Amino acid sequence: MKQHENEKSKTLSSAQASLEHFTGNFALDLELVREAIGHNSDVHFREFHIGGTGICAALIFVDGLSDKELIDKHIMKSLMVSFSEKNNEDPSFGQGTVSKEFIKNQVLTISEVTEAHHVKDLVSKILTGSTALLVDGVQNVLILGTTKGKSRSIEEPSSEPLVRGPRVGFTESLSDNTALLRQHGDNYNLSIIKFQVGLRSKKELVIAYIKDMADPALVEEVQERIKKIKIDDVPESGYVEQLIEDNYLSPFTQVQNTERPDRVYSALMEGRVAILLDGTPFALIVPVSFSMMLHSPEDYYDRWLPSFLIRLLRYFAALISLFGPSLYISFVSFHQGMIPTKLALSIMGTREGVPFPAIIEALIMEIAIEILREGGLRLPKPIGPAMGIVGGLVIGEAAVQAGIVSPILVIVVALTAISSFTVPQYSAGITFRMLRFVAMFFAAVFGLYGVVLFFLFLCSHLVRLKSFGVPYITPIVPYRASDWKDFMIRMPLLKMKRLRKAIHKKDSIR
């Protein structure tokens, strides 16, 4: 009995498998497609007879994703009007059939024509904008490239504004983004490899690199990590970033994201690899170093002396953003003797009516600033900046008048907030904001020794951290004197002739 049931199930499964392959019978194949995709109301089935014949055919496409004008002019017109003028050229027409080679090579005036042998392959293509053509007597279904994606125009990226530089940013269209990379120059070594990610909802992903610049081992490592992504859907490149990074427990981002094609292309010319995902304007760059988070493309567009000074100022502002409140807490709570006498008396006078210790006082203001920052970010653009400025002024002034915080702390918190805005990368700015609170707690417990201890822990973590095999704080560790020309400072371009050795293994001239 069991054996009979097993044989029966095997027979049914084999029959089902055979039905999933196209047979060339128009009615059977059309019904098979209807069962697989017909529950979607936006899928259109257009049945017709090929012009001048009685041969049945059908076009299947998704409304809104497929280009109807292209379908009408180059597919329907070719099959219903132009075909009657050419049907005598097809030797199979005398038998009441038509060959797919004749349709592909002499009838259809469309550039992209492929074939589908299986229903699953066909359905995935239709639902991404292609058009399927079923013809009676033709066993395989023709897939016609008619995708018409909805995308915005190319604009300047709002997340990375520049005073000087290209006013061009990536869009949500992957083909537009790869074209923007191609437009940067005639470089036949620019290689683009395509992948598909997502188990249920598939999306196209590409990795880009310069063939004679990138380390083959690095390219292979990136490909292996991309292939290991097993997730139902990848809606944004942030998913890819989290799934391929080296240490997900680290507060530091190990993959750089950017909307700027010039930043991506500059990274490719240094031997790095870029990852672009369809549906998002944010590209990823690997490997990265800590210094990249504090660099801006504008550093290289201006002359070296202003860029040199601005970069130094940016590093100094990053230190203030990280250690400003913690230094205030440590000096006020533990090391009053290290403050000049007049300044110490002034600070003590302003804190005379404050009922909270320095750590609570600082936490109140820092949390208020973070709430204002997040609230201004989520509000509509015309309201957000005004709310942030007015809210900060009102809360700061009211807190001082109520005796909750001291005026000197308001100055420290305001300077810290402004300093955090100088970090070019938003993700790096978030890292500094998180670590700032940790430094504050260290300072509240151990004073200035706690700040130093926190700094040592941070250095220890950074020394061990790597991004795709490259030390995160290169060129500090391992030390390379030549790479310091483009680290905390920016030397003249004539002095930066060689590529970074940590990324580009060969001693190559720029």
Short mmCIF file of C-alpha atoms in Angstrom, two decimals:
data_model
loop_
_atom_site.label_atom_id
_atom_site.label_comp_id
_atom_site.label_asym_id
_atom_site.label_seq_id
_atom_site.Cartn_x
_atom_site.Cartn_y
_atom_site.Cartn_z
CA MET A 1 0.00 0.00 0.00
CA LYS A 2 2.79 2.38 1.00
CA GLN A 3 4.77 1.46 -2.09
CA HIS A 4 1.73 2.17 -4.29
CA GLU A 5 1.26 5.60 -2.66
CA ASN A 6 4.95 6.45 -3.12
CA GLU A 7 4.81 5.49 -6.79
CA LYS A 8 1.67 7.57 -7.20
CA SER A 9 3.29 10.65 -5.55
CA LYS A 10 6.39 10.21 -7.71
CA THR A 11 4.22 10.06 -10.83
CA LEU A 12 2.33 13.21 -9.80
CA SER A 13 5.52 15.12 -8.99
CA SER A 14 7.10 14.14 -12.31
CA ALA A 15 3.91 15.15 -14.13
CA GLN A 16 3.92 18.48 -12.27
CA ALA A 17 7.59 19.02 -13.11
CA SER A 18 6.90 18.29 -16.78
CA LEU A 19 4.00 20.75 -16.76
CA GLU A 20 6.29 23.47 -15.46
CA HIS A 21 8.27 23.26 -18.70
CA PHE A 22 6.76 24.80 -21.83
CA THR A 23 5.45 22.39 -24.44
CA GLY A 24 4.74 24.53 -27.51
CA ASN A 25 0.98 23.98 -27.12
CA PHE A 26 -0.39 27.52 -26.95
CA ALA A 27 -3.50 26.82 -24.87
CA LEU A 28 -1.63 24.60 -22.38
CA ASP A 29 1.31 27.00 -21.99
CA LEU A 30 -0.97 30.02 -21.59
CA GLU A 31 -3.01 28.26 -18.91
CA LEU A 32 0.20 27.28 -17.12
CA VAL A 33 1.31 30.92 -17.01
CA ARG A 34 -2.14 32.09 -15.89
CA GLU A 35 -2.07 29.67 -12.96
CA ALA A 36 1.39 30.85 -11.93
CA ILE A 37 0.86 34.60 -12.28
CA GLY A 38 -2.80 35.28 -13.01
CA HIS A 39 -3.66 36.18 -9.42
CA ASN A 40 -1.84 39.51 -9.94
CA SER A 41 -4.37 42.02 -11.24
CA ASP A 42 -1.72 44.30 -12.76
CA VAL A 43 -0.49 41.56 -15.12
CA HIS A 44 -1.97 41.95 -18.62
CA PHE A 45 -2.58 39.06 -21.04
CA ARG A 46 -2.94 40.32 -24.64
CA GLU A 47 -4.00 37.52 -27.00
CA PHE A 48 -3.95 38.05 -30.78
CA HIS A 49 -3.27 36.37 -34.12
CA ILE A 50 -0.02 36.97 -35.92
CA GLY A 51 -0.75 39.20 -38.93
CA GLY A 52 -1.95 37.44 -42.09
CA THR A 53 -1.99 34.03 -40.37
CA GLY A 54 -4.13 32.07 -37.98
CA ILE A 55 -1.27 31.46 -35.57
CA CYS A 56 -2.21 32.31 -31.97
CA ALA A 57 0.11 34.42 -29.81
CA ALA A 58 -0.03 36.28 -26.51
CA LEU A 59 1.91 39.04 -24.81
CA ILE A 60 2.19 39.07 -21.00
CA PHE A 61 3.44 42.16 -19.19
CA VAL A 62 2.99 44.16 -15.98
CA ASP A 63 1.23 47.50 -16.15
CA GLY A 64 3.54 50.29 -14.98
CA LEU A 65 6.78 48.32 -15.17
CA SER A 66 6.76 47.62 -18.91
CA ASP A 67 7.06 50.29 -21.61
CA LYS A 68 3.69 50.21 -23.41
CA GLU A 69 4.91 52.48 -26.19
CA LEU A 70 7.77 50.09 -26.92
CA ILE A 71 5.36 47.14 -26.86
CA ASP A 72 2.91 48.82 -29.26
CA LYS A 73 5.43 50.11 -31.79
CA HIS A 74 8.12 47.45 -31.83
CA ILE A 75 6.33 44.26 -30.83
CA MET A 76 2.60 44.43 -31.61
CA LYS A 77 3.08 46.35 -34.85
CA SER A 78 5.90 44.05 -35.97
CA LEU A 79 3.87 40.90 -35.29
CA MET A 80 0.46 42.08 -36.55
CA VAL A 81 1.38 44.37 -39.46
CA SER A 82 4.97 43.91 -40.57
CA PHE A 83 4.83 40.12 -40.28
CA SER A 84 2.42 39.74 -43.20
CA GLU A 85 4.98 41.40 -45.47
CA LYS A 86 7.76 38.97 -44.45
CA ASN A 87 5.94 35.67 -43.85
CA ASN A 88 6.93 34.28 -47.23
CA GLU A 89 10.57 34.40 -46.14
CA ASP A 90 9.98 31.85 -43.38
CA PRO A 91 10.20 28.25 -44.73
CA SER A 92 8.17 26.89 -41.81
CA PHE A 93 5.21 29.12 -42.57
CA GLY A 94 3.92 26.72 -45.22
CA GLN A 95 3.24 24.13 -42.52
CA GLY A 96 1.09 26.62 -40.57
CA THR A 97 3.78 27.36 -37.98
CA VAL A 98 6.45 29.97 -37.51
CA SER A 99 10.01 29.54 -36.19
CA LYS A 100 11.32 31.48 -33.24
CA GLU A 101 14.53 32.27 -35.17
CA PHE A 102 12.47 34.02 -37.84
CA ILE A 103 10.60 36.05 -35.20
CA LYS A 104 13.81 36.98 -33.35
CA ASN A 105 15.99 37.77 -36.34
CA GLN A 106 13.59 39.26 -38.90
CA VAL A 107 10.37 40.39 -37.24
CA LEU A 108 10.96 41.91 -33.82
CA THR A 109 12.62 45.33 -33.82
CA ILE A 110 13.78 45.22 -30.21
CA SER A 111 17.34 44.89 -28.92
CA GLU A 112 16.98 42.51 -25.97
CA VAL A 113 15.45 39.08 -26.73
CA THR A 114 16.10 35.98 -24.61
CA GLU A 115 14.32 32.67 -24.01
CA ALA A 116 12.67 31.03 -20.99
CA HIS A 117 12.32 27.25 -20.65
CA HIS A 118 10.73 27.18 -17.20
CA VAL A 119 7.68 28.86 -15.67
CA LYS A 120 9.60 30.15 -12.62
CA ASP A 121 12.17 31.90 -14.83
CA LEU A 122 9.40 33.45 -16.89
CA VAL A 123 7.39 34.72 -13.93
CA SER A 124 10.42 36.39 -12.31
CA LYS A 125 11.22 38.18 -15.58
CA ILE A 126 7.64 39.37 -16.12
CA LEU A 127 7.35 40.73 -12.59
CA THR A 128 10.51 42.81 -13.07
CA GLY A 129 9.24 44.55 -16.22
CA SER A 130 10.04 42.25 -19.15
CA THR A 131 7.38 41.13 -21.64
CA ALA A 132 6.75 37.46 -22.45
CA LEU A 133 5.75 36.36 -25.96
CA LEU A 134 3.98 32.99 -26.35
CA VAL A 135 3.56 31.71 -29.92
CA ASP A 136 1.66 28.59 -30.89
CA GLY A 137 4.08 25.92 -32.06
CA VAL A 138 7.13 27.57 -30.47
CA GLN A 139 8.25 25.53 -27.47
CA ASN A 140 10.23 28.18 -25.62
CA VAL A 141 8.80 31.53 -24.53
CA LEU A 142 10.55 34.67 -25.75
CA ILE A 143 11.40 37.31 -23.12
CA LEU A 144 11.57 40.83 -24.49
CA GLY A 145 13.42 43.62 -22.68
CA THR A 146 10.75 46.27 -22.17
CA THR A 147 11.52 47.34 -18.61
CA LYS A 148 10.58 50.93 -17.88
CA GLY A 149 11.57 51.70 -14.32
CA LYS A 150 10.36 54.77 -12.48
CA SER A 151 13.37 56.78 -11.32
CA ARG A 152 14.08 60.35 -10.36
CA SER A 153 16.42 62.62 -12.25
CA ILE A 154 20.10 62.85 -11.38
CA GLU A 155 20.57 65.50 -8.69
CA GLU A 156 23.15 66.67 -6.18
CA PRO A 157 23.20 64.31 -3.17
CA SER A 158 21.59 65.96 -0.16
CA SER A 159 23.48 63.85 2.40
CA GLU A 160 26.95 64.92 1.15
CA PRO A 161 26.87 68.57 0.04
CA LEU A 162 30.03 70.18 -1.34
CA VAL A 163 31.06 73.76 -2.11
CA ARG A 164 33.21 72.63 -5.04
CA GLY A 165 32.82 69.41 -7.00
CA PRO A 166 30.49 67.56 -9.38
CA ARG A 167 26.78 68.22 -8.72
CA VAL A 168 25.90 64.62 -9.48
CA GLY A 169 24.59 61.87 -7.22
CA PHE A 170 23.51 58.28 -7.63
CA THR A 171 19.83 57.44 -8.17
CA GLU A 172 17.71 54.38 -7.39
CA SER A 173 18.33 52.94 -10.89
CA LEU A 174 21.26 50.51 -11.02
CA SER A 175 21.79 51.03 -14.77
CA ASP A 176 21.99 54.81 -14.25
CA ASN A 177 24.52 54.35 -11.43
CA THR A 178 26.82 52.08 -13.44
CA ALA A 179 26.55 54.53 -16.36
CA LEU A 180 27.65 57.36 -14.03
CA LEU A 181 30.78 55.37 -13.18
CA ARG A 182 31.47 54.74 -16.87
CA GLN A 183 31.13 58.45 -17.63
CA HIS A 184 34.04 59.32 -15.36
CA GLY A 185 36.51 58.33 -18.03
CA ASP A 186 37.40 55.95 -20.83
CA ASN A 187 38.75 53.14 -18.67
CA TYR A 188 38.40 49.69 -20.26
CA ASN A 189 39.76 48.12 -17.07
CA LEU A 190 36.63 49.14 -15.14
CA SER A 191 35.00 45.78 -14.44
CA ILE A 192 31.40 45.32 -13.31
CA ILE A 193 30.21 41.90 -12.11
CA LYS A 194 26.49 41.24 -11.58
CA PHE A 195 24.88 39.19 -8.80
CA GLN A 196 21.35 38.48 -7.59
CA VAL A 197 20.56 38.82 -3.89
CA GLY A 198 17.38 37.93 -2.01
CA LEU A 199 15.77 34.50 -1.75
CA ARG A 200 12.14 35.56 -2.22
CA SER A 201 12.41 39.05 -3.67
CA LYS A 202 15.42 39.05 -5.99
CA LYS A 203 17.40 42.21 -6.70
CA GLU A 204 20.38 42.95 -8.88
CA LEU A 205 23.67 43.84 -7.21
CA VAL A 206 26.97 44.67 -8.89
CA ILE A 207 30.52 44.98 -7.68
CA ALA A 208 32.81 47.39 -9.53
CA TYR A 209 36.59 47.54 -9.51
CA ILE A 210 39.54 48.52 -11.71
CA LYS A 211 41.01 45.28 -13.01
CA ASP A 212 44.67 46.32 -12.99
CA MET A 213 44.39 48.21 -9.68
CA ALA A 214 42.36 46.04 -7.30
CA ASP A 215 43.94 43.08 -5.53
CA PRO A 216 42.43 39.86 -7.00
CA ALA A 217 42.26 38.36 -3.49
CA LEU A 218 40.18 41.34 -2.33
CA VAL A 219 37.80 41.00 -5.28
CA GLU A 220 37.43 37.28 -4.57
CA GLU A 221 36.73 37.95 -0.88
CA VAL A 222 34.01 40.49 -1.74
CA GLN A 223 32.38 38.03 -4.14
CA GLU A 224 32.41 35.26 -1.54
CA ARG A 225 30.75 37.46 1.07
CA ILE A 226 28.09 38.58 -1.40
CA LYS A 227 27.32 34.97 -2.31
CA LYS A 228 26.85 34.10 1.38
CA ILE A 229 24.00 36.59 1.80
CA LYS A 230 20.94 34.44 2.55
CA ILE A 231 17.96 36.68 3.28
CA ASP A 232 14.44 36.91 1.84
CA ASP A 233 14.72 40.54 0.71
CA VAL A 234 17.47 43.17 0.47
CA PRO A 235 15.58 46.48 0.36
CA GLU A 236 18.62 48.75 0.82
CA SER A 237 22.41 48.60 0.72
CA GLY A 238 22.46 48.94 4.52
CA TYR A 239 21.43 45.27 4.69
CA VAL A 240 24.43 44.31 2.56
CA GLU A 241 26.70 46.49 4.70
CA GLN A 242 25.65 44.71 7.88
CA LEU A 243 25.91 41.23 6.37
CA ILE A 244 29.43 41.57 4.93
CA GLU A 245 31.26 43.59 7.61
CA ASP A 246 34.07 41.97 9.60
CA ASN A 247 32.95 42.74 13.15
CA TYR A 248 29.25 43.47 13.69
CA LEU A 249 29.85 44.20 17.40
CA SER A 250 32.14 47.15 16.69
CA PRO A 251 30.64 50.65 16.94
CA PHE A 252 32.78 51.72 13.97
CA THR A 253 31.41 51.27 10.46
CA GLN A 254 33.70 49.05 8.39
CA VAL A 255 31.99 49.74 5.06
CA GLN A 256 31.71 53.25 3.69
CA ASN A 257 28.43 54.36 2.10
CA THR A 258 28.14 57.30 -0.26
CA GLU A 259 25.85 58.89 -2.84
CA ARG A 260 28.70 60.53 -4.76
CA PRO A 261 30.02 58.86 -7.95
CA ASP A 262 33.25 60.89 -7.73
CA ARG A 263 33.99 59.46 -4.27
CA VAL A 264 33.33 55.92 -5.53
CA TYR A 265 35.49 56.33 -8.61
CA SER A 266 38.35 57.82 -6.58
CA ALA A 267 38.15 54.78 -4.29
CA LEU A 268 38.26 52.45 -7.30
CA MET A 269 41.38 54.21 -8.55
CA GLU A 270 43.00 53.43 -5.18
CA GLY A 271 42.35 49.71 -5.63
CA ARG A 272 39.14 49.46 -3.60
CA VAL A 273 35.90 47.72 -4.57
CA ALA A 274 32.45 49.31 -4.83
CA ILE A 275 29.10 47.57 -4.31
CA LEU A 276 25.94 48.98 -5.90
CA LEU A 277 22.41 47.67 -5.30
CA ASP A 278 19.36 48.27 -7.44
CA GLY A 279 16.75 50.45 -5.72
CA THR A 280 19.04 52.61 -3.58
CA PRO A 281 21.31 55.60 -4.31
CA PHE A 282 23.84 54.58 -1.64
CA ALA A 283 26.89 52.72 -2.90
CA LEU A 284 29.28 50.83 -0.61
CA ILE A 285 33.09 51.00 -0.65
CA VAL A 286 35.42 48.35 0.79
CA PRO A 287 37.91 48.16 2.40
CA VAL A 288 37.86 51.37 4.42
CA SER A 289 39.97 52.99 7.09
CA PHE A 290 39.14 55.34 9.95
CA SER A 291 40.69 58.29 8.12
CA MET A 292 38.28 57.87 5.18
CA MET A 293 35.38 58.75 7.47
CA LEU A 294 36.94 62.16 8.12
CA HIS A 295 37.94 62.87 4.52
CA SER A 296 35.82 64.71 1.97
CA PRO A 297 36.16 64.72 -1.86
CA GLU A 298 36.45 68.50 -1.60
CA ASP A 299 39.83 68.05 0.14
CA TYR A 300 41.31 67.20 -3.26
CA TYR A 301 39.45 69.78 -5.35
CA ASP A 302 40.84 72.78 -3.43
CA ARG A 303 44.48 73.77 -3.18
CA TRP A 304 46.54 71.82 -0.70
CA LEU A 305 47.08 74.55 1.94
CA PRO A 306 43.38 75.28 2.73
CA SER A 307 42.65 71.54 2.52
CA PHE A 308 45.56 70.88 4.91
CA LEU A 309 44.17 73.32 7.51
CA ILE A 310 40.53 72.28 7.13
CA ARG A 311 41.41 68.62 7.56
CA LEU A 312 43.36 69.36 10.74
CA LEU A 313 40.40 71.38 11.99
CA ARG A 314 38.11 68.45 11.21
CA TYR A 315 40.21 66.03 13.28
CA PHE A 316 40.30 68.52 16.16
CA ALA A 317 36.51 68.94 15.98
CA ALA A 318 36.09 65.15 16.04
CA LEU A 319 38.10 65.00 19.28
CA ILE A 320 35.91 67.73 20.80
CA SER A 321 32.80 65.85 19.69
CA LEU A 322 34.06 62.70 21.38
CA PHE A 323 35.65 64.04 24.59
CA GLY A 324 34.13 67.50 25.21
CA PRO A 325 31.46 66.64 27.84
CA SER A 326 33.65 63.95 29.48
CA LEU A 327 36.49 66.43 30.02
CA TYR A 328 34.02 68.90 31.54
CA ILE A 329 32.70 66.22 33.92
CA SER A 330 36.20 65.08 34.97
CA PHE A 331 37.53 68.60 35.61
CA VAL A 332 34.44 69.83 37.46
CA SER A 333 33.94 66.69 39.57
CA PHE A 334 37.52 65.52 40.30
CA HIS A 335 40.26 67.85 39.08
CA GLN A 336 39.24 71.38 39.96
CA GLY A 337 42.87 72.17 40.77
CA MET A 338 43.85 71.75 37.10
CA ILE A 339 41.54 74.58 36.06
CA PRO A 340 42.91 78.19 36.21
CA THR A 341 41.76 79.85 39.45
CA LYS A 342 39.63 82.59 37.91
CA LEU A 343 37.93 80.16 35.52
CA ALA A 344 37.35 77.67 38.36
CA LEU A 345 35.70 80.37 40.50
CA SER A 346 33.55 81.40 37.56
CA ILE A 347 32.42 77.80 36.92
CA MET A 348 31.70 77.21 40.61
CA GLY A 349 29.68 80.42 40.74
CA THR A 350 27.50 79.40 37.78
CA ARG A 351 26.94 75.93 39.31
CA GLU A 352 26.01 77.24 42.73
CA GLY A 353 22.27 76.69 42.36
CA VAL A 354 22.43 73.51 40.22
CA PRO A 355 20.97 70.57 42.22
CA PHE A 356 22.51 67.78 40.09
CA PRO A 357 26.03 66.38 39.83
CA ALA A 358 27.95 67.11 36.63
CA ILE A 359 27.16 63.73 35.01
CA ILE A 360 23.38 64.16 35.42
CA GLU A 361 23.60 67.76 34.28
CA ALA A 362 25.54 66.74 31.15
CA LEU A 363 23.22 63.81 30.41
CA ILE A 364 20.15 66.06 30.54
CA MET A 365 21.59 68.45 27.96
CA GLU A 366 23.12 65.79 25.72
CA ILE A 367 19.90 63.77 25.59
CA ALA A 368 17.93 66.96 24.88
CA ILE A 369 20.29 67.80 22.00
CA GLU A 370 19.98 64.27 20.55
CA ILE A 371 16.17 64.45 20.74
CA LEU A 372 16.19 67.82 18.98
CA ARG A 373 18.57 66.51 16.32
CA GLU A 374 16.45 63.43 15.65
CA GLY A 375 13.22 65.44 15.71
CA GLY A 376 14.58 67.99 13.23
CA LEU A 377 15.73 65.17 10.95
CA ARG A 378 12.27 63.54 10.82
CA LEU A 379 10.26 66.71 10.34
CA PRO A 380 9.53 68.17 6.86
CA LYS A 381 12.47 70.13 5.44
CA PRO A 382 10.94 73.63 5.79
CA ILE A 383 10.20 73.02 9.50
CA GLY A 384 13.15 70.85 10.63
CA PRO A 385 16.01 73.43 10.75
CA ALA A 386 13.82 76.10 12.36
CA MET A 387 12.60 73.67 15.02
CA GLY A 388 16.17 72.60 15.82
CA ILE A 389 17.48 76.15 16.23
CA VAL A 390 14.49 77.51 18.15
CA GLY A 391 14.19 74.38 20.29
CA GLY A 392 17.88 74.48 21.21
CA LEU A 393 17.76 78.16 22.17
CA VAL A 394 14.53 77.86 24.15
CA ILE A 395 15.53 74.69 26.03
CA GLY A 396 19.05 75.92 26.78
CA GLU A 397 17.89 79.32 28.03
CA ALA A 398 15.01 77.83 30.05
CA ALA A 399 17.28 75.20 31.63
CA VAL A 400 19.77 77.88 32.74
CA GLN A 401 17.03 80.15 34.09
CA ALA A 402 15.48 77.25 36.01
CA GLY A 403 18.83 76.38 37.57
CA ILE A 404 18.86 72.86 36.13
CA VAL A 405 22.16 73.27 34.27
CA SER A 406 25.01 75.77 34.37
CA PRO A 407 25.73 78.24 31.52
CA ILE A 408 29.22 76.81 31.02
CA LEU A 409 27.74 73.37 30.29
CA VAL A 410 25.41 74.87 27.68
CA ILE A 411 28.51 76.27 25.95
CA VAL A 412 30.28 72.88 26.14
CA VAL A 413 27.27 70.96 24.78
CA ALA A 414 26.69 73.50 21.99
CA LEU A 415 30.37 73.35 20.97
CA THR A 416 30.23 69.54 21.04
CA ALA A 417 27.10 69.46 18.86
CA ILE A 418 28.58 71.89 16.33
CA SER A 419 31.83 69.91 16.23
CA SER A 420 29.94 66.71 15.44
CA PHE A 421 28.49 68.38 12.32
CA THR A 422 31.98 68.68 10.81
CA VAL A 423 32.25 64.90 10.32
CA PRO A 424 31.56 64.36 6.58
CA GLN A 425 30.12 60.85 7.02
CA TYR A 426 26.77 60.64 8.82
CA SER A 427 27.44 57.06 9.97
CA ALA A 428 30.79 58.11 11.47
CA GLY A 429 29.04 60.98 13.26
CA ILE A 430 26.64 58.50 14.87
CA THR A 431 29.63 56.49 16.12
CA PHE A 432 31.12 59.57 17.82
CA ARG A 433 27.74 60.38 19.38
CA MET A 434 27.44 56.87 20.87
CA LEU A 435 30.99 56.77 22.19
CA ARG A 436 30.58 60.23 23.72
CA PHE A 437 28.12 58.83 26.28
CA VAL A 438 30.50 55.98 27.14
CA ALA A 439 33.32 58.49 27.70
CA MET A 440 31.03 60.54 29.96
CA PHE A 441 30.36 57.54 32.23
CA PHE A 442 34.08 56.72 32.41
CA ALA A 443 34.76 60.34 33.40
CA ALA A 444 32.00 60.30 36.03
CA VAL A 445 33.50 57.22 37.73
CA PHE A 446 37.27 57.71 37.38
CA GLY A 447 37.69 61.34 36.37
CA LEU A 448 40.47 62.25 33.95
CA TYR A 449 42.01 58.79 34.48
CA GLY A 450 38.74 57.33 33.19
CA VAL A 451 38.96 59.45 30.03
CA VAL A 452 42.50 58.21 29.44
CA LEU A 453 41.42 54.62 30.18
CA PHE A 454 38.53 54.92 27.71
CA PHE A 455 40.92 56.30 25.08
CA LEU A 456 43.27 53.33 25.59
CA PHE A 457 40.38 50.85 25.28
CA LEU A 458 39.31 52.62 22.09
CA CYS A 459 42.84 52.47 20.64
CA SER A 460 43.14 48.79 21.54
CA HIS A 461 39.90 48.02 19.72
CA LEU A 462 40.86 50.06 16.65
CA VAL A 463 44.26 48.36 16.37
CA ARG A 464 42.60 44.94 16.18
CA LEU A 465 39.79 46.02 13.86
CA LYS A 466 40.07 45.22 10.16
CA SER A 467 38.02 45.91 7.07
CA PHE A 468 38.32 43.09 4.52
CA GLY A 469 41.77 42.22 5.81
CA VAL A 470 43.07 45.81 5.85
CA PRO A 471 43.93 47.39 9.27
CA TYR A 472 41.26 49.94 10.14
CA ILE A 473 43.68 52.62 11.36
CA THR A 474 46.19 52.32 8.55
CA PRO A 475 48.68 54.04 8.08
CA ILE A 476 49.18 54.30 11.88
CA VAL A 477 49.27 50.50 12.22
CA PRO A 478 51.19 49.23 10.35
CA TYR A 479 53.22 52.42 10.15
CA ARG A 480 53.96 53.67 6.63
CA ALA A 481 55.52 57.12 6.46
CA SER A 482 54.63 57.62 2.78
CA ASP A 483 50.91 57.17 3.49
CA TRP A 484 50.90 59.98 6.09
CA LYS A 485 50.94 62.48 3.24
CA ASP A 486 47.20 61.87 2.89
CA PHE A 487 46.15 61.02 6.44
CA MET A 488 45.60 63.78 9.04
CA ILE A 489 47.05 66.27 6.58
CA ARG A 490 46.88 66.66 2.82
CA MET A 491 50.14 67.34 1.02
CA PRO A 492 50.38 68.80 -2.50
CA LEU A 493 49.27 66.44 -5.26
CA LEU A 494 52.78 66.43 -6.71
CA LYS A 495 54.03 64.87 -3.45
CA MET A 496 51.37 62.12 -3.39
CA LYS A 497 52.62 60.07 -6.30
CA ARG A 498 52.24 56.58 -4.88
CA LEU A 499 49.15 54.61 -3.94
CA ARG A 500 48.49 53.36 -0.42
CA LYS A 501 50.47 50.16 0.14
CA ALA A 502 47.86 48.71 2.51
CA ILE A 503 45.31 48.66 -0.34
CA HIS A 504 47.40 48.40 -3.48
CA LYS A 505 49.98 45.67 -3.02
CA LYS A 506 52.20 46.87 -5.85
CA ASP A 507 54.35 49.97 -5.54
CA SER A 508 52.35 51.82 -8.18
CA ILE A 509 52.55 55.42 -9.37
CA ARG A 510 49.32 57.37 -9.50
#
